[in-house]
Short mmCIF file of C-alpha atoms in Angstrom, two decimals:
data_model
loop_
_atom_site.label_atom_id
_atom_site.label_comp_id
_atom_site.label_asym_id
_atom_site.label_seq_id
_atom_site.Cartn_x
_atom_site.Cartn_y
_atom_site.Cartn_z
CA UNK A 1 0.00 0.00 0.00
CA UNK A 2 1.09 3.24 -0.67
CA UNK A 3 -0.14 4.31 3.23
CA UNK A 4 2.71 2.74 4.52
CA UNK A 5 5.51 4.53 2.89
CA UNK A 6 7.24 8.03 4.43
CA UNK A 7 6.00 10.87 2.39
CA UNK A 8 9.33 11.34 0.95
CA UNK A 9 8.68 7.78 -1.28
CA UNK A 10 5.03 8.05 -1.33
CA UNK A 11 3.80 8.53 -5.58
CA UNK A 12 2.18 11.74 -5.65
CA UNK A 13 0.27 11.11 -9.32
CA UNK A 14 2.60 13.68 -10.88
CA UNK A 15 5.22 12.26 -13.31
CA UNK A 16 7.76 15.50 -12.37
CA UNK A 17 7.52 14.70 -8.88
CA UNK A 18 7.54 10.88 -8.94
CA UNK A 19 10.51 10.83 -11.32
CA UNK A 20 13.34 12.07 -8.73
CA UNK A 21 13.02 11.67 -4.78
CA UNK A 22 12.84 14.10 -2.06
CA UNK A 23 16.35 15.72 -0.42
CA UNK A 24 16.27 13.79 2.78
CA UNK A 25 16.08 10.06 0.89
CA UNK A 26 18.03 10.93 -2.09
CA UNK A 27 21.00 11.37 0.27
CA UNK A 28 20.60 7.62 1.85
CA UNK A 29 23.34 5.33 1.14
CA UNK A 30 24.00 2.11 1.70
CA UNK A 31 27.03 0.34 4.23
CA UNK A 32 29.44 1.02 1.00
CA UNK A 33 28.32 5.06 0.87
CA UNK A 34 26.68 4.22 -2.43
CA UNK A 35 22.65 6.03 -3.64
CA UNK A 36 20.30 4.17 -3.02
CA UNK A 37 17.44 3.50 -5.71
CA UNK A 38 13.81 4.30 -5.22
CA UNK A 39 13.30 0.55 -5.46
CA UNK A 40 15.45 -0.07 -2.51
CA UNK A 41 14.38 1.97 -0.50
CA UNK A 42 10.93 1.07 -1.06
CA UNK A 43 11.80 -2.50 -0.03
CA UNK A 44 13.61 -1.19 2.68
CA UNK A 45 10.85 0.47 4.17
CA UNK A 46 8.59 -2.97 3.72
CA UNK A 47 10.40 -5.46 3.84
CA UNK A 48 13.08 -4.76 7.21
CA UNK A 49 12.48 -5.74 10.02
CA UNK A 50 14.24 -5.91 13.46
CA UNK A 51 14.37 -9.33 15.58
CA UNK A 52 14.12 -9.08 19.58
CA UNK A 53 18.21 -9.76 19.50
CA UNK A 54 18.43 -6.46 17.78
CA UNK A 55 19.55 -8.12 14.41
CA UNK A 56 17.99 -6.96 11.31
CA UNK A 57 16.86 -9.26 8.89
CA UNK A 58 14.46 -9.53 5.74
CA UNK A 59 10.90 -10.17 5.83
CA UNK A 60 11.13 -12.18 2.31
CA UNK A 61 14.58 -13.68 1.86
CA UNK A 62 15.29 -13.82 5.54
CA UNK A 63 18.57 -12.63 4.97
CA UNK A 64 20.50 -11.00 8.37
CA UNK A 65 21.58 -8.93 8.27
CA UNK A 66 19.19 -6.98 6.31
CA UNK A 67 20.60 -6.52 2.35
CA UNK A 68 20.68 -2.74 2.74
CA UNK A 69 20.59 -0.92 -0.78
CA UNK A 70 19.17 -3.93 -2.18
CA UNK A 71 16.06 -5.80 -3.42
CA UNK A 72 16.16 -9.44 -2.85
CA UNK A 73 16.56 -10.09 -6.70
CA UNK A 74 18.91 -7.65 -6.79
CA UNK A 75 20.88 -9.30 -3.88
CA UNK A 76 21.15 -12.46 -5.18
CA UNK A 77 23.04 -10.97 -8.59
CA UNK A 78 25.27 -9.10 -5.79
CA UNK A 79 26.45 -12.17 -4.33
CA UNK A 80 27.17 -13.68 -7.42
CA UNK A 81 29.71 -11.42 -8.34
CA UNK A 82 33.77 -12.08 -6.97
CA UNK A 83 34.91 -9.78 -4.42
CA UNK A 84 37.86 -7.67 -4.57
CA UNK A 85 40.73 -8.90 -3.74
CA UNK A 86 42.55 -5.64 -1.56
CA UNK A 87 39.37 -4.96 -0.09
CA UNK A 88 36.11 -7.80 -0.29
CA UNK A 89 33.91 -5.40 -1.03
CA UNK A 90 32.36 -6.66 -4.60
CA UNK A 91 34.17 -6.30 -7.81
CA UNK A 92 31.14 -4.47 -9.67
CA UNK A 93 33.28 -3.15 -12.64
CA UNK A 94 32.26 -6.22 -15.14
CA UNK A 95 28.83 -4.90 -14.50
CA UNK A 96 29.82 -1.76 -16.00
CA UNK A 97 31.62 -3.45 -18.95
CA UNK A 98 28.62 -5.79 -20.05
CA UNK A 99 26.00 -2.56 -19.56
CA UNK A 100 28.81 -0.98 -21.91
CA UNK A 101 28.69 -3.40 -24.66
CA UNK A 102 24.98 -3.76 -25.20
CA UNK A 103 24.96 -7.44 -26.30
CA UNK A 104 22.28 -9.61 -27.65
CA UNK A 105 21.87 -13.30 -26.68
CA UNK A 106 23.08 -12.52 -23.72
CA UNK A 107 19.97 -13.59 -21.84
CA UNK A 108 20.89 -17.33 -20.85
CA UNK A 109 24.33 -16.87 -20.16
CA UNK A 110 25.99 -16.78 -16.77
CA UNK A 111 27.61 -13.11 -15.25
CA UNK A 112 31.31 -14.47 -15.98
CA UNK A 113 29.87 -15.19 -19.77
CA UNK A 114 28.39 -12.39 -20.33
CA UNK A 115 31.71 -10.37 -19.41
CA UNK A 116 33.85 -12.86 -21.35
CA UNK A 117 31.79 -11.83 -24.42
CA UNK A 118 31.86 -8.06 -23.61
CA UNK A 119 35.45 -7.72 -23.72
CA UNK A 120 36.33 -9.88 -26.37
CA UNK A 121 33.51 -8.27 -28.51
CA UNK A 122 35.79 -4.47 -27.90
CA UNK A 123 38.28 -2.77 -30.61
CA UNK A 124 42.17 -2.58 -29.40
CA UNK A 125 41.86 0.69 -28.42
CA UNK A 126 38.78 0.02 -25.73
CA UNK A 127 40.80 -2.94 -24.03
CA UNK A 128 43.93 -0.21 -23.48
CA UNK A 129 41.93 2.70 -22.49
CA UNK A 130 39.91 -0.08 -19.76
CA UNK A 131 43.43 -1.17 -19.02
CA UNK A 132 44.47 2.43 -18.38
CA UNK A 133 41.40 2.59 -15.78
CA UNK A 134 42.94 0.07 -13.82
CA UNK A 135 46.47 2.45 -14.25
CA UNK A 136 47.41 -1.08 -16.10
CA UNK A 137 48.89 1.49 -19.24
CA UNK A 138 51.99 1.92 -18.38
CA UNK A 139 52.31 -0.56 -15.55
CA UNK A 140 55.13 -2.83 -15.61
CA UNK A 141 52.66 -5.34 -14.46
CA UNK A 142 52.38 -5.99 -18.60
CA UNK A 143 55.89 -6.75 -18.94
CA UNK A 144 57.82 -9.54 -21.16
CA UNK A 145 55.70 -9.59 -24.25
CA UNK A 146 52.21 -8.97 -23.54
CA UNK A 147 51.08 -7.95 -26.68
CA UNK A 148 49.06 -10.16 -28.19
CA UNK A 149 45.56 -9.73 -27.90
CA UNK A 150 44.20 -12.81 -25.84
CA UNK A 151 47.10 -12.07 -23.19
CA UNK A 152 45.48 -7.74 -22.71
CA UNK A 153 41.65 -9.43 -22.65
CA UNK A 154 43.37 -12.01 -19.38
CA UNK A 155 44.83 -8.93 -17.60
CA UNK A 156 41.63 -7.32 -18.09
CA UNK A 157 39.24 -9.51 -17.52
CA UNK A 158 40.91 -10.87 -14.38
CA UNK A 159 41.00 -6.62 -13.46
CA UNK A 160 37.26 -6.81 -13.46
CA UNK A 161 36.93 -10.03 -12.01
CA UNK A 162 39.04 -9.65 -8.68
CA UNK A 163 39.24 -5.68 -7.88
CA UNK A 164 36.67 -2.83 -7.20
CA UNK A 165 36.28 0.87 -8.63
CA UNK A 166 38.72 2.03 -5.14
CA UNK A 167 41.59 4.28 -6.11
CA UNK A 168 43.69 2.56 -4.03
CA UNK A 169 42.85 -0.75 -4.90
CA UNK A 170 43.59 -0.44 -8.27
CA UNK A 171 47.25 1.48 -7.21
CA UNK A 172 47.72 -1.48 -5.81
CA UNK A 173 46.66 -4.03 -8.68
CA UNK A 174 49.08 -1.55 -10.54
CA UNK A 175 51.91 -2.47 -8.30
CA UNK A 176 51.28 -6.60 -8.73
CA UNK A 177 52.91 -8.85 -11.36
CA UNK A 178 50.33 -10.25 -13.22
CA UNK A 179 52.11 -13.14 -14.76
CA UNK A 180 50.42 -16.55 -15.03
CA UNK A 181 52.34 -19.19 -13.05
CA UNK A 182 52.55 -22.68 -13.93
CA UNK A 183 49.96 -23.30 -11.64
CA UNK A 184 47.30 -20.93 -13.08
CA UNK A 185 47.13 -18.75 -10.57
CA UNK A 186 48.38 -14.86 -11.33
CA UNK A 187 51.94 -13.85 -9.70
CA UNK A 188 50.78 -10.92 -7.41
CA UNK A 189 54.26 -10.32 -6.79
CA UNK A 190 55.82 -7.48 -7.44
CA UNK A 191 55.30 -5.57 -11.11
CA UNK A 192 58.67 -5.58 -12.98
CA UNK A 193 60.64 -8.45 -10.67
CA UNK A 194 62.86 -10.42 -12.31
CA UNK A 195 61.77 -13.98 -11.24
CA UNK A 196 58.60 -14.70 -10.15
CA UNK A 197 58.27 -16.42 -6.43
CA UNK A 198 56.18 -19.18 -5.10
CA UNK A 199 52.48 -18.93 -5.97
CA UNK A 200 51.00 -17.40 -3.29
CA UNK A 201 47.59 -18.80 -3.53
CA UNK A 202 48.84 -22.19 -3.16
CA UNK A 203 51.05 -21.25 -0.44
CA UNK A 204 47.73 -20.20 1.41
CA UNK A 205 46.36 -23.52 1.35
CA UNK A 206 49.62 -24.58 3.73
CA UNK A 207 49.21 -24.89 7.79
CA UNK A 208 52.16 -22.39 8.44
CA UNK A 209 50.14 -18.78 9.42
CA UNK A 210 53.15 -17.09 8.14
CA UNK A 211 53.18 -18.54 4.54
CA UNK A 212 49.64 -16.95 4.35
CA UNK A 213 49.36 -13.63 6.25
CA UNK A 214 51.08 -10.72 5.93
CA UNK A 215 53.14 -9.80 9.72
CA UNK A 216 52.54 -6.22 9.31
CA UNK A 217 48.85 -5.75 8.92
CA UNK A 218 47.56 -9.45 9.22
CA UNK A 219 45.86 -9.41 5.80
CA UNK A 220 45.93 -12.66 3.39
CA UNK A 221 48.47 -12.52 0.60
CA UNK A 222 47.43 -12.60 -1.57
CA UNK A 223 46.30 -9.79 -2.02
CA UNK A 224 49.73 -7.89 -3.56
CA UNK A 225 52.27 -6.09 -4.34
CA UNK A 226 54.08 -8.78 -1.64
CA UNK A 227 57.96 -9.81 -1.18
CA UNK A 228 59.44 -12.55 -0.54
CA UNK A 229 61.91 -11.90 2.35
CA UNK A 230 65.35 -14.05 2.47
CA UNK A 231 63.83 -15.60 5.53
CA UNK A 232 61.41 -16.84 3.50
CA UNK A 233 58.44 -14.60 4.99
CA UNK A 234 55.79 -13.00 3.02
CA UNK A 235 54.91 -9.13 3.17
CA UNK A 236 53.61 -6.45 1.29
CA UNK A 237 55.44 -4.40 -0.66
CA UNK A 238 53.53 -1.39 1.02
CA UNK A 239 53.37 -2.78 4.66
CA UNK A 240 57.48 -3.33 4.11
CA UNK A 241 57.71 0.24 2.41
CA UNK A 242 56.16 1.77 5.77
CA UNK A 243 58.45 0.28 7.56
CA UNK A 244 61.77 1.26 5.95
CA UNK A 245 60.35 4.96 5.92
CA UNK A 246 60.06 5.03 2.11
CA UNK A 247 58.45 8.37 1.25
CA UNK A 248 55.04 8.56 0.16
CA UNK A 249 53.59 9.93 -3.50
CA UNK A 250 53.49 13.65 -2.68
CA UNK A 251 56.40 13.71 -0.08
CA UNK A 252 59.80 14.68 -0.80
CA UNK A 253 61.77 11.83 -2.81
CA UNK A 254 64.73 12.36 0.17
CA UNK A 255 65.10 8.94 1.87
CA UNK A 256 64.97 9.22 5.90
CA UNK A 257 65.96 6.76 8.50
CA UNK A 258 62.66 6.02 9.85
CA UNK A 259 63.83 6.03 13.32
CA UNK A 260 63.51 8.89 16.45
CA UNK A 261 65.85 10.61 17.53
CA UNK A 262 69.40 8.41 17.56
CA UNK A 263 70.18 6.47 14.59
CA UNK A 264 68.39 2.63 15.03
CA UNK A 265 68.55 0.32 12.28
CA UNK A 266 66.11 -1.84 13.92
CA UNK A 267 63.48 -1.28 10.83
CA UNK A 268 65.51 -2.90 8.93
CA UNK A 269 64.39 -6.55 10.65
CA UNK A 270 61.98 -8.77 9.35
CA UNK A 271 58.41 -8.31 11.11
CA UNK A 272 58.17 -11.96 11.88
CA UNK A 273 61.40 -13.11 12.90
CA UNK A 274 63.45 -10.31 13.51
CA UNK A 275 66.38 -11.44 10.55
CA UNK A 276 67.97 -8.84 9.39
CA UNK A 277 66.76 -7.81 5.79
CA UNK A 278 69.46 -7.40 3.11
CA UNK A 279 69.80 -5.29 0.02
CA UNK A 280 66.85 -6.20 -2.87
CA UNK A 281 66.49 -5.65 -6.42
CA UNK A 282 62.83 -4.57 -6.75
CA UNK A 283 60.83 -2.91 -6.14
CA UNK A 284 62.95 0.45 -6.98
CA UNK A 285 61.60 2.34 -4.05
CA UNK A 286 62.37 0.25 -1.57
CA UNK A 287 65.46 -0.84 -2.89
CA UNK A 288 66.86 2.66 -2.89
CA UNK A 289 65.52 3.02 0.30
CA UNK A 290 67.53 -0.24 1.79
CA UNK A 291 70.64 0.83 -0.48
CA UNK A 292 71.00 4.04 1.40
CA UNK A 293 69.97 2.58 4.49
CA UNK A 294 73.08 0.28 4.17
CA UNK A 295 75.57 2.74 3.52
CA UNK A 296 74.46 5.03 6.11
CA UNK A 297 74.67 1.96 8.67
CA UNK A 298 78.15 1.45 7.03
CA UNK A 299 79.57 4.82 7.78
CA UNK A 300 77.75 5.00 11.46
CA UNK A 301 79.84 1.56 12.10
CA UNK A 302 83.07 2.93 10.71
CA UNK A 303 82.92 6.32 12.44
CA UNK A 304 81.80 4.36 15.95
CA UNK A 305 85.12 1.96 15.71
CA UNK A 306 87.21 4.34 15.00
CA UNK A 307 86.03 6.24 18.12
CA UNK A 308 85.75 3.27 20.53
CA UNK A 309 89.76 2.90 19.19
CA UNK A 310 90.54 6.18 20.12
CA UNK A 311 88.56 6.44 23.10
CA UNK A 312 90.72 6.00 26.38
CA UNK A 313 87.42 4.90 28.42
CA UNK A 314 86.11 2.24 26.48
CA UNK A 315 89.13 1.10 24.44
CA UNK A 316 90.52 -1.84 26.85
CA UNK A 317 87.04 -2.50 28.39
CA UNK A 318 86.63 -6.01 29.99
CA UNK A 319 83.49 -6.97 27.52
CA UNK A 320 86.20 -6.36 24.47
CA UNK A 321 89.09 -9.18 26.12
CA UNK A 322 88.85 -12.65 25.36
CA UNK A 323 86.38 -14.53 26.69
CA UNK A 324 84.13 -11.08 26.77
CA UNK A 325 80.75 -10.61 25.83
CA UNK A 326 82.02 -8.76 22.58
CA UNK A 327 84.94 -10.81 21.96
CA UNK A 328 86.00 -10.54 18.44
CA UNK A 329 83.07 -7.51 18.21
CA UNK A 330 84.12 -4.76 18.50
CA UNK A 331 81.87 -2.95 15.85
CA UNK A 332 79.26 -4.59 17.45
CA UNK A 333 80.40 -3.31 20.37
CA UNK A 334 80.49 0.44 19.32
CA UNK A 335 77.37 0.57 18.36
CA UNK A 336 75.88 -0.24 21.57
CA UNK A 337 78.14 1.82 23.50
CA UNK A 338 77.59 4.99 21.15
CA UNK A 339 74.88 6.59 19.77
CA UNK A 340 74.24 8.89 16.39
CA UNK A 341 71.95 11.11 14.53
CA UNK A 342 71.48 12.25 11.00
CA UNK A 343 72.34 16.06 10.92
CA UNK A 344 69.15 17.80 8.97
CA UNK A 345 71.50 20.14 7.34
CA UNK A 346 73.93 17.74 5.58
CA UNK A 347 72.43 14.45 6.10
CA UNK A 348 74.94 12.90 7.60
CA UNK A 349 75.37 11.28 11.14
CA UNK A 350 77.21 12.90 14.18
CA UNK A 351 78.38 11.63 17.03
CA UNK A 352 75.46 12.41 20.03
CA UNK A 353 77.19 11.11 23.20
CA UNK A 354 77.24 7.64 24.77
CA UNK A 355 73.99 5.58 25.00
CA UNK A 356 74.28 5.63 28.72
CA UNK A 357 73.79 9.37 28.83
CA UNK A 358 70.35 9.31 26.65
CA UNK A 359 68.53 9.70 29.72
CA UNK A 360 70.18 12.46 30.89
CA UNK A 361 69.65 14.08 27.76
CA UNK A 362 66.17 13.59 27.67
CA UNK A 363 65.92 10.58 25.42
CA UNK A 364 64.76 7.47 25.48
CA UNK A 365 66.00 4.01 25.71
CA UNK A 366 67.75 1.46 23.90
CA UNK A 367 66.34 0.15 20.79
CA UNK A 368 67.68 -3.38 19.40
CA UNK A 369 69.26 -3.43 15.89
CA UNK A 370 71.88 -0.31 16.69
CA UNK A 371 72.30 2.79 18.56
CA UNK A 372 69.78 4.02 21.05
CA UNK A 373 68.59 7.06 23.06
CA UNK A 374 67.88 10.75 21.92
CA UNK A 375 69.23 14.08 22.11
CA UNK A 376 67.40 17.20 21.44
CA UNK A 377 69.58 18.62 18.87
CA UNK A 378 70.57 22.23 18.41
CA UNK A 379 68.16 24.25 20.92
CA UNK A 380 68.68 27.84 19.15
CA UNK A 381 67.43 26.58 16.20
CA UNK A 382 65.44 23.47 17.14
CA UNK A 383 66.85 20.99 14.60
CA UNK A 384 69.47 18.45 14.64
CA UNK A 385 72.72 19.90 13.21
CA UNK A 386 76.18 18.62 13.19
CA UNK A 387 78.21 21.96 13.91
CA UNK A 388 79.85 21.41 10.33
CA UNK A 389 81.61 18.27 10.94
CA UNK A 390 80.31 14.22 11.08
CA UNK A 391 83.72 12.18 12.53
CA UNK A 392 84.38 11.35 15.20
CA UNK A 393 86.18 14.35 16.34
CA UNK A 394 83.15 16.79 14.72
CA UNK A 395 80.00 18.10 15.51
CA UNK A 396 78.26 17.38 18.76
CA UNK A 397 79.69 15.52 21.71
CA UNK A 398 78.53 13.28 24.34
CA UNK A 399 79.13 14.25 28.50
#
């Protein structure tokens, strides 16, 4: 009955007014911040209904919670559909593409079908500007000879398959190799790597939680961009690239220890087992990121033993004789003894006292990996400058 419906959705007999809905419900969306239809609403407004456990559920389909946004017809198409792969929410985009096309004898076929057809029925130049959509263009996700046809309809069609409209769930698809293993399955590796890892959706199927879950954020992989770590653990190329302090799109390119205060190269352990991470190939980012990373650790070690071998105190300590707890370590040694920063003028590290004093100096503790602690820096100007000098004779000194 038409009664029972909120004025705002109630047919008024006018075709200008019944064609478009009033402010208040035109602005209702649905849990994914989507319109919803007059249809749905309509449904909504019949059809929910609230249980004494405070679960909503449908009054037709029995569906709970309630299919908000939705018809019941229309909900059974939705769950039909794949979900995407960074985020579950549903891959709608093949709707868009079959819509697009406008195909006859269509009618009988299933949703996957019906796409199939749509993109193999477009000219070359509708496949690349869908692919460029998906920022697939230029990606080096299409790498090593994808140029025939049949190989730009897989890409795409698995695009619109596995991954929503999001912007940055398609940066991400952007960032994935999309080579097809032996297997089947797609690589979802890193775009532009030079050997392709372990598939990682038969890796999921193992027992081991680490061979299926990232240790940064918990999520599967896939989904990608994700590494393969020389300790054999799996993360994501962005998870890792948060990590090691690689600079966001908009930032400044510069490279910055992502550590407070003293110089720690504790990020550069693996989330999972703490093994130190070495140098990598791809992707470029991070790889610049771990290169300079390295040889700043390299010159913070070289500057701390020569200091620890010049250093009257600590030179002949008892932990440095055989039979010592840094026997044989002296590098080692120095860096837990001494503690640097990175000078904002010049970039380079100075030496900021003894770790023992970074209380005293209003830091904080140790941190494992490297040096610990925290000085404040220059107080006239309130950044961290070496005085015009890095060794171990320049720039700040310790108490």
């Amino acid at each position: 009955a038409v009664e029972d419906l909120p004025p705002g959705l109630r047919l008024t007999g006018v075709p200008e007014f019944d064609r478009s809905l009033s402010r208040s419900m035109a602005m209702q969306t649905d849990k994914h911040g989507r319109r919803m239809t007059r249809e749905a609403l309509v449904h909504r407004e019949r059809n929910r209904f609230r249980c004494v456990c405070k679960a909503d559920f449908c009054g037709i389909c029995r569906v709970v919670p309630y299919h908000l946004g939705f018809t019941c017809e229309d909900w059974l198409k939705w769950k039909q559909q794949p979900v995407c792969l960074f985020c579950e929410d549903k891959a709608d985009t093949g709707d868009a593409f079959i819509v697009a096309s406008n195909l006859s004898g269509c009618e009988g076929l299933s949703w996957d079908e019906q796409l199939s057809r749509a993109v193999s029925s477009w000219p070359m130049r509708n496949l690349r500007a869908n692919l460029a959509a998906f920022g697939l263009e230029k990606s080096s996700a299409l790498d090593e000879g994808c140029i025939e046809r049949r190989d730009l309809e897989a890409v795409l069609l698995f695009a619109a398959r596995r991954v929503c409209e999001g912007k940055s769930c398609r940066l991400r698809l952007a960032g994935c190799c999309l080579k097809t293993l032996s297997c089947g399955h797609r690589c979802m590796g890193c775009a532009g790597e030079r050997g392709c890892g372990p598939c990682f959706e038969c890796l999921s199927g193992e027992s081991t939680a680490s061979s299926s879950y990232c240790p940064c954020c918990g999520e599967a992989v896939p989904p990608g961009p994700t590494i393969t770590l020389e300790c054999k653990h799996l993360v994501h190329a962005h998870c890792l690239a948060r990590q090691l302090g690689v600079p966001e799109a908009g930032q400044p390119k510069a490279w910055k220890p992502p550590s407070q205060g003293a110089l720690s190269f504790d990020f550069r352990n693996c989330p999972a087992c703490r093994a130190r991470i070495g140098d990598l190939q791809w992707p470029r980012d991070i790889a610049q990121a771990l290169q300079r990373a390295s040889e700043l650790e390299v010159e913070v070690a070289s500057t701390a033993v020569k200091r620890l071998k010049t250093d009257p105190h600590h030179r002949r300590d008892d932990a440095l004789r055989p039979g010592g707890t840094f026997d044989g370590q002296p590098r080692k040694y120095a860096l837990s003894l001494y503690q640097y920063h990175l000078c904002e003028g010049c970039d380079k590290p100075y030496f900021g006292g003894e770790r023992r004093c970074a209380p005293a100096q209003g830091g904080g503790g140790a941190a494992r990996g490297g040096v610990a602690g925290a000085g404040e820096g220059d107080a006239e100007i309130g950044r961290r400058l070496c005085g015009g000098g890095g060794g171990p004779k320049g720039g700040k000194t310790g108490p």
